[in-house]
Amino acid sequence: MKLQINHKEEQFEQNELTLYKLLEIKDLKFKRLLIRVNGKVINENEIGDTKLKDGDQLDIVRIISGG
Amino acid sequence: MRTYDQIHKILENSKIGIAGAGGLGSNVATSLARCGIGKLVIADYDSVSEDCLNRQYFFYDQIGIKKVSALEHVLERINPHTKVEAHDIKLTEEKVIELFTDCDVIVEAIGDARIKQQLIESVLVKLPEKHLVIASGLAGYGNNNRFTTEQYDKLWVCGDQEAEVNELNPPMAPAVGIVANMQANVVIDILLREL
C-alpha cells in the first residue's frame, strides 16, 4: 500500500496497516507525536485502533519539549 | 507587491494569540510588536526568574514579576501602539479556545511537551479554520541549518523536531530566538497573504 506521509509518498509491503504498526516500522513508537490521518487528529489511545488504507494522508509531527 | 503603508495597515488591524510567554512567547511578542501588530493576546502563569534571562525577553530588574506583566511593560516600551491583552493563567484545553477564538493566528509557545501537545490538539480539533504556528525542537546551540518550517494545511511547525531540552542540551538565546522569529515570520506571512 501507498501512504502520503508529511507530503511524501511512501510504499509499504503490507496491504493492511494499523497506525500502531506504522509507527513501529518507522521507529516512532516511543516518541511524543502529533498525528493526523486525512486531517483528523488521532490521540494517543486511538493509535492501536486506527486502520490505515491505501492513499491515506498522514501528518506526523514530533512534539519536543522546550519553549 | 504591497507598499509599506499597506503592510502596516494590515498588521495594525491584526490580532495574534500567543500561548506562553517564555523563551518562544516573549521573543515572538517583541518581534510582532516591532512589526506593528495591532493586538496581542498573551497567556502565561509563570514569573520571571534569573535562569529565564539566558533566552527570554526580560530584564534583570524584572525578576520576581509575573511574565505577562513584565512582557506587557517591555512591549509598551517597544511599541505603545500594540495593544496587549495579558492573561496571568495556566492555559488549559478549554481556556486556549476561549482566549484565542477571535485571533487571526495562534502561536504555540509552551515548554512542557505534554501541555504543548494537549493545547495543539485542542486548537486543531476545535478551531480547525485557524492558522496555528507551533515550535518543536529548539534546544542547544550551533547548526543553524537544522531548523525548518513545515506546513501541514493551517498547521505550521518551526524547529528541528529533534533537540529535547535537558541538562546537556539547555535552551539558549540564539537557537530559541531563531525559532521564535521563524514563528513570528510565519505569522506575518500568513497575515499578508490572507488578509
PDB file of C-alpha atoms in Angstrom:
ATOM      1  CA  MET A   1       0.000   0.000   0.000  1.00  0.00           C
ATOM      2  CA  LYS A   2       0.962   3.620  -0.522  1.00  0.00           C
ATOM      3  CA  LEU A   3       0.690   6.282   2.145  1.00  0.00           C
ATOM      4  CA  GLN A   4       1.264  10.007   1.871  1.00  0.00           C
ATOM      5  CA  ILE A   5       3.311  10.892   4.966  1.00  0.00           C
ATOM      6  CA  ASN A   6       4.197  14.545   5.506  1.00  0.00           C
ATOM      7  CA  HIS A   7       3.663  15.300   1.803  1.00  0.00           C
ATOM      8  CA  LYS A   8       5.867  12.384   0.692  1.00  0.00           C
ATOM      9  CA  GLU A   9       4.559   9.175  -0.864  1.00  0.00           C
ATOM     10  CA  GLU A  10       5.825   6.045   0.879  1.00  0.00           C
ATOM     11  CA  GLN A  11       5.367   2.465  -0.254  1.00  0.00           C
ATOM     12  CA  PHE A  12       4.757  -0.396   2.219  1.00  0.00           C
ATOM     13  CA  GLU A  13       4.797  -4.141   1.582  1.00  0.00           C
ATOM     14  CA  GLN A  14       1.727  -4.713   3.753  1.00  0.00           C
ATOM     15  CA  ASN A  15      -1.767  -4.381   2.318  1.00  0.00           C
ATOM     16  CA  GLU A  16      -3.144  -3.570   5.738  1.00  0.00           C
ATOM     17  CA  LEU A  17      -1.521  -1.497   8.426  1.00  0.00           C
ATOM     18  CA  THR A  18      -2.610  -0.070  11.722  1.00  0.00           C
ATOM     19  CA  LEU A  19      -1.229   3.265  12.776  1.00  0.00           C
ATOM     20  CA  TYR A  20       0.472   1.488  15.665  1.00  0.00           C
ATOM     21  CA  LYS A  21       2.300  -0.841  13.256  1.00  0.00           C
ATOM     22  CA  LEU A  22       3.314   2.062  11.037  1.00  0.00           C
ATOM     23  CA  LEU A  23       4.865   3.886  13.992  1.00  0.00           C
ATOM     24  CA  GLU A  24       6.716   0.688  14.869  1.00  0.00           C
ATOM     25  CA  ILE A  25       8.065   0.372  11.317  1.00  0.00           C
ATOM     26  CA  LYS A  26       9.165   3.986  11.318  1.00  0.00           C
ATOM     27  CA  ASP A  27      10.748   3.682  14.765  1.00  0.00           C
ATOM     28  CA  LEU A  28       8.459   6.371  16.171  1.00  0.00           C
ATOM     29  CA  LYS A  29       6.535   4.237  18.678  1.00  0.00           C
ATOM     30  CA  PHE A  30       8.028   5.766  21.790  1.00  0.00           C
ATOM     31  CA  LYS A  31       8.079   9.355  20.603  1.00  0.00           C
ATOM     32  CA  ARG A  32       5.583  12.041  21.522  1.00  0.00           C
ATOM     33  CA  LEU A  33       3.744  12.695  18.281  1.00  0.00           C
ATOM     34  CA  LEU A  34       1.020  14.844  16.864  1.00  0.00           C
ATOM     35  CA  ILE A  35      -0.760  12.697  14.297  1.00  0.00           C
ATOM     36  CA  ARG A  36      -3.471  13.479  11.776  1.00  0.00           C
ATOM     37  CA  VAL A  37      -4.909  10.929   9.363  1.00  0.00           C
ATOM     38  CA  ASN A  38      -6.727  12.586   6.458  1.00  0.00           C
ATOM     39  CA  GLY A  39      -6.895  15.753   8.537  1.00  0.00           C
ATOM     40  CA  LYS A  40      -8.373  14.128  11.654  1.00  0.00           C
ATOM     41  CA  VAL A  41      -6.383  14.340  14.880  1.00  0.00           C
ATOM     42  CA  ILE A  42      -5.663  10.875  16.304  1.00  0.00           C
ATOM     43  CA  ASN A  43      -4.954  10.937  20.002  1.00  0.00           C
ATOM     44  CA  GLU A  44      -2.689   8.522  21.825  1.00  0.00           C
ATOM     45  CA  ASN A  45      -5.332   5.967  22.826  1.00  0.00           C
ATOM     46  CA  GLU A  46      -6.771   5.772  19.291  1.00  0.00           C
ATOM     47  CA  ILE A  47      -3.453   4.748  17.696  1.00  0.00           C
ATOM     48  CA  GLY A  48      -3.956   0.989  18.158  1.00  0.00           C
ATOM     49  CA  ASP A  49      -7.455   1.010  16.627  1.00  0.00           C
ATOM     50  CA  THR A  50      -6.685   3.250  13.679  1.00  0.00           C
ATOM     51  CA  LYS A  51      -6.513   1.227  10.467  1.00  0.00           C
ATOM     52  CA  LEU A  52      -4.747   2.775   7.517  1.00  0.00           C
ATOM     53  CA  LYS A  53      -5.784   2.286   3.916  1.00  0.00           C
ATOM     54  CA  ASP A  54      -4.100   2.842   0.599  1.00  0.00           C
ATOM     55  CA  GLY A  55      -3.820   6.531  -0.235  1.00  0.00           C
ATOM     56  CA  ASP A  56      -4.293   7.836   3.309  1.00  0.00           C
ATOM     57  CA  GLN A  57      -2.639  11.150   4.048  1.00  0.00           C
ATOM     58  CA  LEU A  58      -0.810  11.431   7.342  1.00  0.00           C
ATOM     59  CA  ASP A  59       0.786  14.337   9.163  1.00  0.00           C
ATOM     60  CA  ILE A  60       3.216  13.123  11.805  1.00  0.00           C
ATOM     61  CA  VAL A  61       4.907  15.832  13.853  1.00  0.00           C
ATOM     62  CA  ARG A  62       7.300  15.161  16.714  1.00  0.00           C
ATOM     63  CA  ILE A  63       6.440  17.242  19.766  1.00  0.00           C
ATOM     64  CA  ILE A  64       9.583  18.241  21.605  1.00  0.00           C
ATOM     65  CA  SER A  65       9.766  19.965  24.993  1.00  0.00           C
ATOM     66  CA  GLY A  66      11.214  23.451  25.159  1.00  0.00           C
ATOM     67  CA  GLY A  67       9.724  26.876  24.780  1.00  0.00           C
TER      68      GLY A  67
ATOM     69  CA  MET B   1       3.631  43.810  -4.125  1.00  0.00           C
ATOM     70  CA  ARG B   2       2.253  45.733  -1.198  1.00  0.00           C
ATOM     71  CA  THR B   3       3.660  49.085  -0.153  1.00  0.00           C
ATOM     72  CA  TYR B   4       4.959  49.625   3.357  1.00  0.00           C
ATOM     73  CA  ASP B   5       1.800  51.610   4.200  1.00  0.00           C
ATOM     74  CA  GLN B   6      -0.460  48.794   3.002  1.00  0.00           C
ATOM     75  CA  ILE B   7       1.515  46.251   5.029  1.00  0.00           C
ATOM     76  CA  HIS B   8       1.346  48.453   8.106  1.00  0.00           C
ATOM     77  CA  LYS B   9      -2.428  48.841   7.744  1.00  0.00           C
ATOM     78  CA  ILE B  10      -2.967  45.064   7.612  1.00  0.00           C
ATOM     79  CA  LEU B  11      -0.683  44.370  10.567  1.00  0.00           C
ATOM     80  CA  GLU B  12      -2.188  47.072  12.773  1.00  0.00           C
ATOM     81  CA  ASN B  13      -5.627  45.556  12.231  1.00  0.00           C
ATOM     82  CA  SER B  14      -4.449  42.073  13.214  1.00  0.00           C
ATOM     83  CA  LYS B  15      -4.872  40.190  16.467  1.00  0.00           C
ATOM     84  CA  ILE B  16      -2.484  37.386  17.397  1.00  0.00           C
ATOM     85  CA  GLY B  17      -2.793  34.922  20.282  1.00  0.00           C
ATOM     86  CA  ILE B  18       0.383  33.721  21.991  1.00  0.00           C
ATOM     87  CA  ALA B  19       0.165  30.691  24.304  1.00  0.00           C
ATOM     88  CA  GLY B  20       3.117  31.050  26.684  1.00  0.00           C
ATOM     89  CA  ALA B  21       5.427  33.961  27.499  1.00  0.00           C
ATOM     90  CA  GLY B  22       8.748  32.162  27.971  1.00  0.00           C
ATOM     91  CA  GLY B  23      11.645  31.805  25.557  1.00  0.00           C
ATOM     92  CA  LEU B  24       9.434  31.497  22.495  1.00  0.00           C
ATOM     93  CA  GLY B  25       6.465  33.631  23.535  1.00  0.00           C
ATOM     94  CA  SER B  26       8.420  36.647  24.808  1.00  0.00           C
ATOM     95  CA  ASN B  27      10.553  36.734  21.658  1.00  0.00           C
ATOM     96  CA  VAL B  28       7.594  36.202  19.299  1.00  0.00           C
ATOM     97  CA  ALA B  29       5.695  39.002  21.067  1.00  0.00           C
ATOM     98  CA  THR B  30       8.522  41.562  20.862  1.00  0.00           C
ATOM     99  CA  SER B  31       9.160  40.708  17.216  1.00  0.00           C
ATOM    100  CA  LEU B  32       5.468  41.106  16.339  1.00  0.00           C
ATOM    101  CA  ALA B  33       5.185  44.362  18.325  1.00  0.00           C
ATOM    102  CA  ARG B  34       8.121  45.774  16.340  1.00  0.00           C
ATOM    103  CA  CYS B  35       6.241  44.870  13.149  1.00  0.00           C
ATOM    104  CA  GLY B  36       3.267  46.894  14.370  1.00  0.00           C
ATOM    105  CA  ILE B  37       0.733  44.147  15.078  1.00  0.00           C
ATOM    106  CA  GLY B  38      -2.388  45.816  16.470  1.00  0.00           C
ATOM    107  CA  LYS B  39      -3.212  43.446  19.279  1.00  0.00           C
ATOM    108  CA  LEU B  40      -1.503  40.602  21.114  1.00  0.00           C
ATOM    109  CA  VAL B  41      -3.353  38.244  23.456  1.00  0.00           C
ATOM    110  CA  ILE B  42      -0.771  36.589  25.706  1.00  0.00           C
ATOM    111  CA  ALA B  43      -1.263  33.932  28.392  1.00  0.00           C
ATOM    112  CA  ASP B  44       1.230  32.535  30.917  1.00  0.00           C
ATOM    113  CA  TYR B  45       1.139  31.712  34.644  1.00  0.00           C
ATOM    114  CA  ASP B  46       4.847  31.877  35.466  1.00  0.00           C
ATOM    115  CA  SER B  47       7.124  34.570  36.928  1.00  0.00           C
ATOM    116  CA  VAL B  48      10.473  35.859  35.664  1.00  0.00           C
ATOM    117  CA  SER B  49      13.436  34.172  37.351  1.00  0.00           C
ATOM    118  CA  GLU B  50      17.162  34.632  36.854  1.00  0.00           C
ATOM    119  CA  ASP B  51      17.527  31.461  34.784  1.00  0.00           C
ATOM    120  CA  CYS B  52      14.975  32.789  32.261  1.00  0.00           C
ATOM    121  CA  LEU B  53      17.299  35.607  31.263  1.00  0.00           C
ATOM    122  CA  ASN B  54      19.604  33.441  29.123  1.00  0.00           C
ATOM    123  CA  ARG B  55      16.910  33.414  26.427  1.00  0.00           C
ATOM    124  CA  GLN B  56      13.697  35.169  27.392  1.00  0.00           C
ATOM    125  CA  TYR B  57      12.973  38.799  26.569  1.00  0.00           C
ATOM    126  CA  PHE B  58      13.011  40.073  30.141  1.00  0.00           C
ATOM    127  CA  PHE B  59      15.416  42.153  32.203  1.00  0.00           C
ATOM    128  CA  TYR B  60      17.308  41.603  35.427  1.00  0.00           C
ATOM    129  CA  ASP B  61      15.171  44.167  37.274  1.00  0.00           C
ATOM    130  CA  GLN B  62      12.030  42.187  36.349  1.00  0.00           C
ATOM    131  CA  ILE B  63      12.964  39.073  38.358  1.00  0.00           C
ATOM    132  CA  GLY B  64      10.019  38.009  40.527  1.00  0.00           C
ATOM    133  CA  ILE B  65       7.406  39.754  38.368  1.00  0.00           C
ATOM    134  CA  LYS B  66       4.732  37.744  36.545  1.00  0.00           C
ATOM    135  CA  LYS B  67       5.864  37.125  32.968  1.00  0.00           C
ATOM    136  CA  VAL B  68       2.734  38.541  31.352  1.00  0.00           C
ATOM    137  CA  SER B  69       3.068  41.809  33.344  1.00  0.00           C
ATOM    138  CA  ALA B  70       6.802  42.041  32.664  1.00  0.00           C
ATOM    139  CA  LEU B  71       6.191  41.417  28.955  1.00  0.00           C
ATOM    140  CA  GLU B  72       3.417  43.995  28.849  1.00  0.00           C
ATOM    141  CA  HIS B  73       5.933  46.608  30.087  1.00  0.00           C
ATOM    142  CA  VAL B  74       8.577  45.521  27.583  1.00  0.00           C
ATOM    143  CA  LEU B  75       6.080  45.693  24.709  1.00  0.00           C
ATOM    144  CA  GLU B  76       4.804  49.102  25.823  1.00  0.00           C
ATOM    145  CA  ARG B  77       8.367  50.420  25.601  1.00  0.00           C
ATOM    146  CA  ILE B  78       8.945  48.866  22.174  1.00  0.00           C
ATOM    147  CA  ASN B  79       5.687  49.916  20.568  1.00  0.00           C
ATOM    148  CA  PRO B  80       2.920  51.587  22.592  1.00  0.00           C
ATOM    149  CA  HIS B  81       0.577  51.253  19.597  1.00  0.00           C
ATOM    150  CA  THR B  82       0.427  47.470  20.038  1.00  0.00           C
ATOM    151  CA  LYS B  83      -2.402  46.701  22.458  1.00  0.00           C
ATOM    152  CA  VAL B  84      -1.696  43.843  24.833  1.00  0.00           C
ATOM    153  CA  GLU B  85      -4.301  41.654  26.486  1.00  0.00           C
ATOM    154  CA  ALA B  86      -2.354  39.792  29.191  1.00  0.00           C
ATOM    155  CA  HIS B  87      -3.773  36.753  30.982  1.00  0.00           C
ATOM    156  CA  ASP B  88      -1.991  35.520  34.088  1.00  0.00           C
ATOM    157  CA  ILE B  89      -3.351  31.976  33.912  1.00  0.00           C
ATOM    158  CA  LYS B  90      -2.302  28.403  33.318  1.00  0.00           C
ATOM    159  CA  LEU B  91      -3.679  27.504  29.906  1.00  0.00           C
ATOM    160  CA  THR B  92      -5.995  24.516  29.648  1.00  0.00           C
ATOM    161  CA  GLU B  93      -7.556  22.921  26.569  1.00  0.00           C
ATOM    162  CA  GLU B  94     -10.728  24.946  27.184  1.00  0.00           C
ATOM    163  CA  LYS B  95      -9.006  28.216  28.088  1.00  0.00           C
ATOM    164  CA  VAL B  96      -6.854  28.269  24.953  1.00  0.00           C
ATOM    165  CA  ILE B  97     -10.006  28.118  22.807  1.00  0.00           C
ATOM    166  CA  GLU B  98     -11.836  30.737  24.863  1.00  0.00           C
ATOM    167  CA  LEU B  99      -8.976  33.267  24.814  1.00  0.00           C
ATOM    168  CA  PHE B 100      -7.818  32.878  21.221  1.00  0.00           C
ATOM    169  CA  THR B 101     -11.049  32.169  19.367  1.00  0.00           C
ATOM    170  CA  ASP B 102     -11.158  35.560  17.643  1.00  0.00           C
ATOM    171  CA  CYS B 103      -7.423  35.842  16.947  1.00  0.00           C
ATOM    172  CA  ASP B 104      -6.280  35.798  13.309  1.00  0.00           C
ATOM    173  CA  VAL B 105      -3.386  33.436  14.071  1.00  0.00           C
ATOM    174  CA  ILE B 106      -2.441  31.436  17.181  1.00  0.00           C
ATOM    175  CA  VAL B 107       1.176  30.926  18.215  1.00  0.00           C
ATOM    176  CA  GLU B 108       2.010  27.946  20.438  1.00  0.00           C
ATOM    177  CA  ALA B 109       4.933  28.811  22.719  1.00  0.00           C
ATOM    178  CA  ILE B 110       4.723  26.236  25.516  1.00  0.00           C
ATOM    179  CA  GLY B 111       7.716  24.496  27.093  1.00  0.00           C
ATOM    180  CA  ASP B 112       6.240  21.312  28.568  1.00  0.00           C
ATOM    181  CA  ALA B 113       5.773  18.706  25.809  1.00  0.00           C
ATOM    182  CA  ARG B 114       2.612  17.160  27.275  1.00  0.00           C
ATOM    183  CA  ILE B 115       0.810  20.501  27.666  1.00  0.00           C
ATOM    184  CA  LYS B 116       2.152  21.601  24.295  1.00  0.00           C
ATOM    185  CA  GLN B 117       0.524  18.587  22.650  1.00  0.00           C
ATOM    186  CA  GLN B 118      -2.779  18.992  24.524  1.00  0.00           C
ATOM    187  CA  LEU B 119      -3.154  22.623  23.513  1.00  0.00           C
ATOM    188  CA  ILE B 120      -2.151  21.993  19.896  1.00  0.00           C
ATOM    189  CA  GLU B 121      -4.665  19.131  19.564  1.00  0.00           C
ATOM    190  CA  SER B 122      -7.366  21.217  21.213  1.00  0.00           C
ATOM    191  CA  VAL B 123      -6.888  24.068  18.702  1.00  0.00           C
ATOM    192  CA  LEU B 124      -6.721  21.671  15.727  1.00  0.00           C
ATOM    193  CA  VAL B 125      -9.965  19.959  16.756  1.00  0.00           C
ATOM    194  CA  LYS B 126     -11.984  22.939  17.995  1.00  0.00           C
ATOM    195  CA  LEU B 127     -10.676  25.754  15.796  1.00  0.00           C
ATOM    196  CA  PRO B 128      -9.792  23.897  12.574  1.00  0.00           C
ATOM    197  CA  GLU B 129     -10.136  27.034  10.432  1.00  0.00           C
ATOM    198  CA  LYS B 130      -7.430  28.832  12.424  1.00  0.00           C
ATOM    199  CA  HIS B 131      -3.789  29.110  11.437  1.00  0.00           C
ATOM    200  CA  LEU B 132      -1.668  27.624  14.227  1.00  0.00           C
ATOM    201  CA  VAL B 133       2.097  28.194  14.367  1.00  0.00           C
ATOM    202  CA  ILE B 134       3.895  25.798  16.694  1.00  0.00           C
ATOM    203  CA  ALA B 135       7.527  25.244  17.685  1.00  0.00           C
ATOM    204  CA  SER B 136       9.163  21.878  18.225  1.00  0.00           C
ATOM    205  CA  GLY B 137      12.885  21.332  18.841  1.00  0.00           C
ATOM    206  CA  LEU B 138      14.990  24.358  19.738  1.00  0.00           C
ATOM    207  CA  ALA B 139      17.429  23.244  22.429  1.00  0.00           C
ATOM    208  CA  GLY B 140      21.200  23.590  22.400  1.00  0.00           C
ATOM    209  CA  TYR B 141      23.434  25.615  20.120  1.00  0.00           C
ATOM    210  CA  GLY B 142      25.029  25.561  16.692  1.00  0.00           C
ATOM    211  CA  ASN B 143      23.966  24.053  13.375  1.00  0.00           C
ATOM    212  CA  ASN B 144      21.584  26.774  12.230  1.00  0.00           C
ATOM    213  CA  ASN B 145      20.561  24.719   9.233  1.00  0.00           C
ATOM    214  CA  ARG B 146      18.740  22.111  11.346  1.00  0.00           C
ATOM    215  CA  PHE B 147      15.793  24.489  11.723  1.00  0.00           C
ATOM    216  CA  THR B 148      12.959  24.264   9.230  1.00  0.00           C
ATOM    217  CA  THR B 149       9.369  25.381   8.785  1.00  0.00           C
ATOM    218  CA  GLU B 150       6.940  22.677   7.695  1.00  0.00           C
ATOM    219  CA  GLN B 151       3.371  23.440   6.667  1.00  0.00           C
ATOM    220  CA  TYR B 152       0.510  20.964   7.028  1.00  0.00           C
ATOM    221  CA  ASP B 153      -2.594  22.853   5.870  1.00  0.00           C
ATOM    222  CA  LYS B 154      -3.085  25.520   8.532  1.00  0.00           C
ATOM    223  CA  LEU B 155      -0.588  23.996  10.942  1.00  0.00           C
ATOM    224  CA  TRP B 156       2.932  25.400  10.742  1.00  0.00           C
ATOM    225  CA  VAL B 157       5.831  23.723  12.560  1.00  0.00           C
ATOM    226  CA  CYS B 158       9.080  25.618  13.253  1.00  0.00           C
ATOM    227  CA  GLY B 159      12.159  23.977  14.771  1.00  0.00           C
ATOM    228  CA  ASP B 160      14.284  20.866  14.254  1.00  0.00           C
ATOM    229  CA  GLN B 161      11.698  18.334  15.620  1.00  0.00           C
ATOM    230  CA  GLU B 162      14.624  16.674  17.377  1.00  0.00           C
ATOM    231  CA  ALA B 163      16.521  18.549  20.103  1.00  0.00           C
ATOM    232  CA  GLU B 164      14.999  17.891  23.532  1.00  0.00           C
ATOM    233  CA  VAL B 165      15.753  20.274  26.366  1.00  0.00           C
ATOM    234  CA  ASN B 166      17.801  18.561  29.080  1.00  0.00           C
ATOM    235  CA  GLU B 167      20.824  19.061  31.347  1.00  0.00           C
ATOM    236  CA  LEU B 168      23.271  18.588  28.474  1.00  0.00           C
ATOM    237  CA  ASN B 169      21.191  20.453  25.942  1.00  0.00           C
ATOM    238  CA  PRO B 170      19.830  23.604  27.558  1.00  0.00           C
ATOM    239  CA  PRO B 171      17.746  26.157  25.697  1.00  0.00           C
ATOM    240  CA  MET B 172      19.854  29.234  24.855  1.00  0.00           C
ATOM    241  CA  ALA B 173      19.075  32.666  23.428  1.00  0.00           C
ATOM    242  CA  PRO B 174      20.409  32.201  19.870  1.00  0.00           C
ATOM    243  CA  ALA B 175      18.555  28.995  18.922  1.00  0.00           C
ATOM    244  CA  VAL B 176      15.406  29.909  20.864  1.00  0.00           C
ATOM    245  CA  GLY B 177      15.474  33.349  19.258  1.00  0.00           C
ATOM    246  CA  ILE B 178      15.849  31.849  15.782  1.00  0.00           C
ATOM    247  CA  VAL B 179      12.845  29.561  16.215  1.00  0.00           C
ATOM    248  CA  ALA B 180      10.723  32.286  17.868  1.00  0.00           C
ATOM    249  CA  ASN B 181      11.469  34.620  14.978  1.00  0.00           C
ATOM    250  CA  MET B 182      10.713  31.865  12.477  1.00  0.00           C
ATOM    251  CA  GLN B 183       7.301  31.644  14.132  1.00  0.00           C
ATOM    252  CA  ALA B 184       6.843  35.435  14.023  1.00  0.00           C
ATOM    253  CA  ASN B 185       7.915  35.455  10.369  1.00  0.00           C
ATOM    254  CA  VAL B 186       5.288  32.828   9.545  1.00  0.00           C
ATOM    255  CA  VAL B 187       2.645  34.921  11.319  1.00  0.00           C
ATOM    256  CA  ILE B 188       3.488  37.987   9.214  1.00  0.00           C
ATOM    257  CA  ASP B 189       3.470  35.871   6.066  1.00  0.00           C
ATOM    258  CA  ILE B 190       0.023  34.418   6.858  1.00  0.00           C
ATOM    259  CA  LEU B 191      -1.418  37.862   7.622  1.00  0.00           C
ATOM    260  CA  LEU B 192      -0.087  39.451   4.448  1.00  0.00           C
ATOM    261  CA  ARG B 193      -1.145  36.525   2.296  1.00  0.00           C
ATOM    262  CA  GLU B 194      -4.633  36.069   3.679  1.00  0.00           C
ATOM    263  CA  LEU B 195      -5.950  39.409   4.954  1.00  0.00           C
TER     264      LEU B 195
END
